PDB file of C-alpha atoms in Angstrom:
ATOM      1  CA  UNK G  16      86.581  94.667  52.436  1.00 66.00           C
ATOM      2  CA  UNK G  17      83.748  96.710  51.803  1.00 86.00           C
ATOM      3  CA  UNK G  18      84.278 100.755  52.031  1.00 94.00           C
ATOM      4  CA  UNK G  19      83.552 103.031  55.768  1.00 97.00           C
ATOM      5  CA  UNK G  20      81.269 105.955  54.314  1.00 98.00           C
ATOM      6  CA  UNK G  21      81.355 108.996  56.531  1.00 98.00           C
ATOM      7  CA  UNK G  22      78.749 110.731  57.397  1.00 98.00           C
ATOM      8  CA  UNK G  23      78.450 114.277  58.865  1.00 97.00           C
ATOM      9  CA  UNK G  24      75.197 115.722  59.804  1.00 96.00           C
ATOM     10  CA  UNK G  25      73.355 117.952  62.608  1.00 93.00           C
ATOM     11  CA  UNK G  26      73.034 116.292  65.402  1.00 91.00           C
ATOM     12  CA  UNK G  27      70.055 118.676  66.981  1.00 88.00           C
ATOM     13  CA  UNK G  28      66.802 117.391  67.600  1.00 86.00           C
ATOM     14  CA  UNK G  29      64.720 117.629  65.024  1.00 82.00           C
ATOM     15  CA  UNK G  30      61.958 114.947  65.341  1.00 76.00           C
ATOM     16  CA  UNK G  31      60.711 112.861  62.431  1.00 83.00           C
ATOM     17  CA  UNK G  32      60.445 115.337  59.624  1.00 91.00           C
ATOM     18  CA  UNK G  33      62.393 115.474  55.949  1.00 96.00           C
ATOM     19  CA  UNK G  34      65.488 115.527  56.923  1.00 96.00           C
ATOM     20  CA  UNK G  35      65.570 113.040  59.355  1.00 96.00           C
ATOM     21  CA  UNK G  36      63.611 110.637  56.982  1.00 96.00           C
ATOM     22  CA  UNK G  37      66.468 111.346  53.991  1.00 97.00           C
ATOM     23  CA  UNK G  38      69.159 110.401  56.518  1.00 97.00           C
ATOM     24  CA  UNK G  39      67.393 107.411  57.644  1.00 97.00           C
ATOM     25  CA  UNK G  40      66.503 106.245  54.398  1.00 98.00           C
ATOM     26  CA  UNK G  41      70.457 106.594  53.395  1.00 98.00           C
ATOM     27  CA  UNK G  42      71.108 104.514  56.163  1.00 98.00           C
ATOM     28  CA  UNK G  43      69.451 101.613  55.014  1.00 98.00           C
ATOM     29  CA  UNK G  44      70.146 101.785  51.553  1.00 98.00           C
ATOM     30  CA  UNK G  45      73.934 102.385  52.498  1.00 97.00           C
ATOM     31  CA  UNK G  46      73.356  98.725  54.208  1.00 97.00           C
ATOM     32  CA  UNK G  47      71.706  96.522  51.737  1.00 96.00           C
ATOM     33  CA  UNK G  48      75.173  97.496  49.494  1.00 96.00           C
ATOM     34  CA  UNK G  49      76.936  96.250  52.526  1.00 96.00           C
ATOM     35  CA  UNK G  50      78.758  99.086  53.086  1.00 97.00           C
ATOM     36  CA  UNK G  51      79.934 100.444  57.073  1.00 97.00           C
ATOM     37  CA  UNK G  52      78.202 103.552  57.765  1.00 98.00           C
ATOM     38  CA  UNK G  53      80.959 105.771  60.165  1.00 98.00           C
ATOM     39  CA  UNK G  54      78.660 109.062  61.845  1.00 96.00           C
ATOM     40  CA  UNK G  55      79.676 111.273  64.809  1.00 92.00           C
ATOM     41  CA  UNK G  56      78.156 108.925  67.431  1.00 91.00           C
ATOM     42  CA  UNK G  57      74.673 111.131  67.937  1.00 88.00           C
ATOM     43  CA  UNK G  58      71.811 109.256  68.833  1.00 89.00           C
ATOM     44  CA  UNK G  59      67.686 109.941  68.840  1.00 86.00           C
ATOM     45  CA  UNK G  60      65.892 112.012  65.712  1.00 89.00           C
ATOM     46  CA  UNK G  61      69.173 113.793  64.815  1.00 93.00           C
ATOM     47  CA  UNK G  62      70.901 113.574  61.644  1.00 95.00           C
ATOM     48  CA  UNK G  63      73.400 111.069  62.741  1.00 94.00           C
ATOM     49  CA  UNK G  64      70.650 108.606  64.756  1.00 95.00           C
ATOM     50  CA  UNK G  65      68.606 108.709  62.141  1.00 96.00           C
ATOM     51  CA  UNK G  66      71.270 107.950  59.767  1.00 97.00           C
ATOM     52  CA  UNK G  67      72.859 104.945  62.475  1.00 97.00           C
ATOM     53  CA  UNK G  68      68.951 103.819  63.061  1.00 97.00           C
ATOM     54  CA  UNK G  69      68.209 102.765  59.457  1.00 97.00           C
ATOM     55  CA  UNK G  70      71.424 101.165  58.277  1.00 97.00           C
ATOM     56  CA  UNK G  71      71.350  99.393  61.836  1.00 97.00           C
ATOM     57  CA  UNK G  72      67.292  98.218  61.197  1.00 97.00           C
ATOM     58  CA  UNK G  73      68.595  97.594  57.557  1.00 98.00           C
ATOM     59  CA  UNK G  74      71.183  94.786  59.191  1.00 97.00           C
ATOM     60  CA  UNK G  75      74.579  96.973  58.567  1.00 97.00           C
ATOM     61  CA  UNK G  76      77.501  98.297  59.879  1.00 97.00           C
ATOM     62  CA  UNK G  77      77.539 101.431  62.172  1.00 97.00           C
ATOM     63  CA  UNK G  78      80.489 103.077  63.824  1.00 97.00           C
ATOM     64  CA  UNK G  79      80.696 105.917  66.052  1.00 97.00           C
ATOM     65  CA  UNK G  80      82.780 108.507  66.493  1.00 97.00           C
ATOM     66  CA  UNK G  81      82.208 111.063  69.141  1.00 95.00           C
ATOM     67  CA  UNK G  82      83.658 113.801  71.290  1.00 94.00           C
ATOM     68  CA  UNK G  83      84.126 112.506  75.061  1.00 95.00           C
ATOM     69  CA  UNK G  84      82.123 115.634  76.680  1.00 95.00           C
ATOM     70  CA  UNK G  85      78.766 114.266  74.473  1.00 92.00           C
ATOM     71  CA  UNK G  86      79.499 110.436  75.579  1.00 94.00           C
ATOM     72  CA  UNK G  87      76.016 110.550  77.331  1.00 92.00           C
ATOM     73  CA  UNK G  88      73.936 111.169  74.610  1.00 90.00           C
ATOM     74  CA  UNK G  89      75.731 108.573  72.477  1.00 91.00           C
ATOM     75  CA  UNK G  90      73.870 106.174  70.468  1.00 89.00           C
ATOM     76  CA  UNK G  91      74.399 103.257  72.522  1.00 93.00           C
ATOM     77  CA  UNK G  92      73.637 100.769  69.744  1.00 91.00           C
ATOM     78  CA  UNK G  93      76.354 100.928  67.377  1.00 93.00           C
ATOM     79  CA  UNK G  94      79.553  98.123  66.481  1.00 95.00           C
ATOM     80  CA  UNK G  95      82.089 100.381  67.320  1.00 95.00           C
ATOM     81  CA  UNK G  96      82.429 103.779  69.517  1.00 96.00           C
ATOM     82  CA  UNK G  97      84.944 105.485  69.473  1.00 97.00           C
ATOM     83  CA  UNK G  98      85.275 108.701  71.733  1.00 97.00           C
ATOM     84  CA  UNK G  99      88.374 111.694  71.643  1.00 97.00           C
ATOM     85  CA  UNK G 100      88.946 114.437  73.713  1.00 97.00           C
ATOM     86  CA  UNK G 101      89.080 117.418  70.636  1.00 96.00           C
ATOM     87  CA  UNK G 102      87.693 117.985  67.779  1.00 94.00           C
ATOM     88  CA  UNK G 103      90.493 117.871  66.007  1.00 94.00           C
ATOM     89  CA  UNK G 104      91.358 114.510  66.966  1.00 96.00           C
ATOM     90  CA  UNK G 105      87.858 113.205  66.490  1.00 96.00           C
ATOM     91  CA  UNK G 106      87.480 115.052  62.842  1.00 95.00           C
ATOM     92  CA  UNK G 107      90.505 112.973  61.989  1.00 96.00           C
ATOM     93  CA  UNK G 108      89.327 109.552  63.102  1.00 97.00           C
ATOM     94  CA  UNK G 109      86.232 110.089  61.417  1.00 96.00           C
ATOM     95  CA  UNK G 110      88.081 110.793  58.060  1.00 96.00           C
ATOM     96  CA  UNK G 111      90.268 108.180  58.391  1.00 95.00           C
ATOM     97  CA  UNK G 112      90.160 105.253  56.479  1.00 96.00           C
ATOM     98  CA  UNK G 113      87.221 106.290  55.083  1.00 97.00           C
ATOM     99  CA  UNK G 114      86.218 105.908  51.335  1.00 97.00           C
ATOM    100  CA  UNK G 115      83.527 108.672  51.301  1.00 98.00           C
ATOM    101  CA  UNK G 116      82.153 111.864  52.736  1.00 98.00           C
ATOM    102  CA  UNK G 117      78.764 112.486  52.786  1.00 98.00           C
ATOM    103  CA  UNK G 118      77.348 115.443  54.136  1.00 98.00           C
ATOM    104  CA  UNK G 119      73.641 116.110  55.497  1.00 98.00           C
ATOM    105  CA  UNK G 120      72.087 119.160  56.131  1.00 97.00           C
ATOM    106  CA  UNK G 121      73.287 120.671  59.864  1.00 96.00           C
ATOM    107  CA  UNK G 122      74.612 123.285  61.835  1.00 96.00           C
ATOM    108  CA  UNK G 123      78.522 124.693  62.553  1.00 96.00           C
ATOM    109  CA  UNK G 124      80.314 121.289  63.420  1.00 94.00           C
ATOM    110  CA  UNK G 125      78.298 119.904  60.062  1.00 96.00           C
ATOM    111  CA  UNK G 126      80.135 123.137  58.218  1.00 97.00           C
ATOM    112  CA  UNK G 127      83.148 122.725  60.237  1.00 96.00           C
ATOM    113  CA  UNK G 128      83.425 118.775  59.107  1.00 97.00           C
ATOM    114  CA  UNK G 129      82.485 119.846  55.660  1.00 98.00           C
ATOM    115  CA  UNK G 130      85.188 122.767  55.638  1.00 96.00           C
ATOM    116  CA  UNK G 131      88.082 120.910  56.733  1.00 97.00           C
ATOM    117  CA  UNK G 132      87.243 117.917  54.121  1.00 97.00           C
ATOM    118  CA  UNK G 133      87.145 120.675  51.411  1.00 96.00           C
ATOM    119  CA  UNK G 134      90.334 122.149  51.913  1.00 95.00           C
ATOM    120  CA  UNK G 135      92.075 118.597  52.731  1.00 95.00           C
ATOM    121  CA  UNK G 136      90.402 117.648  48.983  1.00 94.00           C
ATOM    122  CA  UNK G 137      91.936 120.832  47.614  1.00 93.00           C
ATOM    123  CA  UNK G 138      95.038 120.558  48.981  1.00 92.00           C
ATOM    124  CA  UNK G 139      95.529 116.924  47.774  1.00 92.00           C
ATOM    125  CA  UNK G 140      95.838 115.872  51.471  1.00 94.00           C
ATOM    126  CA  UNK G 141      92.643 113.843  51.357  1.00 94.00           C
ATOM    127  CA  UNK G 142      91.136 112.271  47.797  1.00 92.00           C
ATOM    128  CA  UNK G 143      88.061 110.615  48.765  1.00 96.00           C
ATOM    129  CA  UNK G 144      84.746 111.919  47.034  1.00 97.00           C
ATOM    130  CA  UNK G 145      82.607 114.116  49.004  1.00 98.00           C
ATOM    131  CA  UNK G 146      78.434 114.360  48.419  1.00 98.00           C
ATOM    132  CA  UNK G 147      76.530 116.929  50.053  1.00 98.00           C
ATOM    133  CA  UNK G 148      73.619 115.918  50.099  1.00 98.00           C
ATOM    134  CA  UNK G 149      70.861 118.635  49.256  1.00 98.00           C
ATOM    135  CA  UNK G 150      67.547 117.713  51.129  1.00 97.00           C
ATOM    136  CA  UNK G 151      64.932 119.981  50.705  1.00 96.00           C
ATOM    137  CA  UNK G 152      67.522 122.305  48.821  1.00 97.00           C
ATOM    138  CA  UNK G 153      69.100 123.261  52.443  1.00 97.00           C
ATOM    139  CA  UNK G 154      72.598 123.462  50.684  1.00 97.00           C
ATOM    140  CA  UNK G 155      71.338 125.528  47.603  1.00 97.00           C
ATOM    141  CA  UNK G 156      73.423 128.870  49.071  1.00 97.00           C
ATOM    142  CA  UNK G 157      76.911 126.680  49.338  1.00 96.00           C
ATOM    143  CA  UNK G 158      76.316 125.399  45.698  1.00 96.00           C
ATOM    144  CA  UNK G 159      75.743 129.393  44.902  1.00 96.00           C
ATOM    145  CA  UNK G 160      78.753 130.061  46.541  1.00 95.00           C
ATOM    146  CA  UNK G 161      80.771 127.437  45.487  1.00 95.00           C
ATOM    147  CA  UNK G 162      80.233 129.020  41.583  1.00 94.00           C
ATOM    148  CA  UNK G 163      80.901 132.092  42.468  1.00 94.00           C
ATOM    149  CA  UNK G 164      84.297 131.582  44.639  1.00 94.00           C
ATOM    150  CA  UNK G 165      85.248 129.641  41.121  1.00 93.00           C
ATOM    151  CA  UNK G 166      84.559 132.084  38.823  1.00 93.00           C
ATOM    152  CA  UNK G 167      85.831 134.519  40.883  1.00 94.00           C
ATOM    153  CA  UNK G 168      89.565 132.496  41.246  1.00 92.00           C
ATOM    154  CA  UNK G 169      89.284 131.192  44.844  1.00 92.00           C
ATOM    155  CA  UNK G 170      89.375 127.822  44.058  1.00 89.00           C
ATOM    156  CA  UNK G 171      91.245 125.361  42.554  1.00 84.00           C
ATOM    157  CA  UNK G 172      91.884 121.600  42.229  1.00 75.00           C
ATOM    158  CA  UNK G 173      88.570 121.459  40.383  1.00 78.00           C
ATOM    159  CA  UNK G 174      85.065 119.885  41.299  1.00 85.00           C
ATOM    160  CA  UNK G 175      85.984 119.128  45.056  1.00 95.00           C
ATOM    161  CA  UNK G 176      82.008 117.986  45.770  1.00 97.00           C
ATOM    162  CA  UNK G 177      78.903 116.740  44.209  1.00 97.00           C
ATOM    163  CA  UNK G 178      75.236 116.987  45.262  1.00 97.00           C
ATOM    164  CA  UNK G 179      72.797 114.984  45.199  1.00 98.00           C
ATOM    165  CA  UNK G 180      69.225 116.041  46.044  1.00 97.00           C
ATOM    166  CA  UNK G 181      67.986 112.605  47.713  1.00 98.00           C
ATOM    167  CA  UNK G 182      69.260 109.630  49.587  1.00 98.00           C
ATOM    168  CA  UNK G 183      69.047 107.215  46.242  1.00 98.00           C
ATOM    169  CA  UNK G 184      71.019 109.957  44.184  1.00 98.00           C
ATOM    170  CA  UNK G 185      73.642 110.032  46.728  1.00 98.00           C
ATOM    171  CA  UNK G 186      74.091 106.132  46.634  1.00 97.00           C
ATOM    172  CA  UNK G 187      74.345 106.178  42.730  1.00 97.00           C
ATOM    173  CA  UNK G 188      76.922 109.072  43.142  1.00 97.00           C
ATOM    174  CA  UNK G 189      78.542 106.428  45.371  1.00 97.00           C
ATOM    175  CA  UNK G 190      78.608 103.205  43.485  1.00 95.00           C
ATOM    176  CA  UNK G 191      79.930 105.715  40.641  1.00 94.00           C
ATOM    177  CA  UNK G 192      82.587 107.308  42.237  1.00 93.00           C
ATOM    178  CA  UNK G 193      83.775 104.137  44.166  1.00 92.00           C
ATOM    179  CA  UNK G 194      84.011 101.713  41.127  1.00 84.00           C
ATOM    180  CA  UNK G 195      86.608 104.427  39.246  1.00 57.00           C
ATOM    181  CA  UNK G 196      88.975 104.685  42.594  1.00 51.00           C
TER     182      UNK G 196
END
């Protein structure tokens, strides 16, 4: 069976720009490995649609999970939907089963997704990889952070993410990770 890779991005309206090209791009090449792309449901030039829209024009596997009070502006062309009533329950059906995080540039629920796979990683709860993926160096302050909270004794349980600074990185970081688990 070939691996769900979640992916959590913003799911504003950004038009066709860098970031929406980057999660497109991902898309597609996350489908010519064959792999089943999981994203919070968004549709349009968002993050997410952009992300569903190339792995779906790339001939793969999208599945959606999304919070019942945005089922209107779901993407309406996806495998699977799947909608919850909180975010807590939809945060948890997007992580599970999962092989992968990766995480696009976006807003709070993008932070809040990334936070809670963080401390499930660091915790030992969770133990799938996680790759932020640094387009257009938009996570640049959280890698700053992320030293500094180390140094500084906050963390532990070691590297909990990598980076990657394009789409192709992020699928090498991927095929990598995958193959040792």
């Amino acid at each position: 069976m070939k691996p769900v890779i979640m992916l959590a991005g913003g799911s504003a309206r950004l038009g066709e720009g860098v970031y929406t090209r980057a999660a497109r791009d991902f898309g597609r090449l996350l489908a010519r490995e064959g792999w089943t792309l999981r994203t919070g449901g968004g549709s349009g030039d968002c993050i997410m649609g952009a992300a569903a829209d190339g792995a779906l024009e790339a001939g793969g596997r999208v599945e959606g999970v999304i919070l019942r009070k945005f089922w209107h502006v779901r993407h309406r062309g996806l495998h699977v939907m799947r909608a919850y009533k909180t975010f807590a329950l939809r945060k948890a059906a997007l992580f599970r089963g999962a092989k992968a995080a990766v995480i696009f540039p976006g807003g709070y629920g993008t932070l809040d997704e990334l936070g809670d796979l963080l401390t499930l990683r660091q915790t030992g709860i969770l133990e799938i990889p996680i790759i932020v993926v640094d387009t257009a160096g938009f996570y640049r302050g959280l890698v700053a952070w992320d030293r500094r909270a180390q140094r500084d004794g906050f963390l532990y349980g070691g590297r909990l993410f990598r980076r990657a600074r394009t789409p192709r990185q992020a699928l090498r970081l991927l095929r990598s990770l995958l193959r040792t688990r």
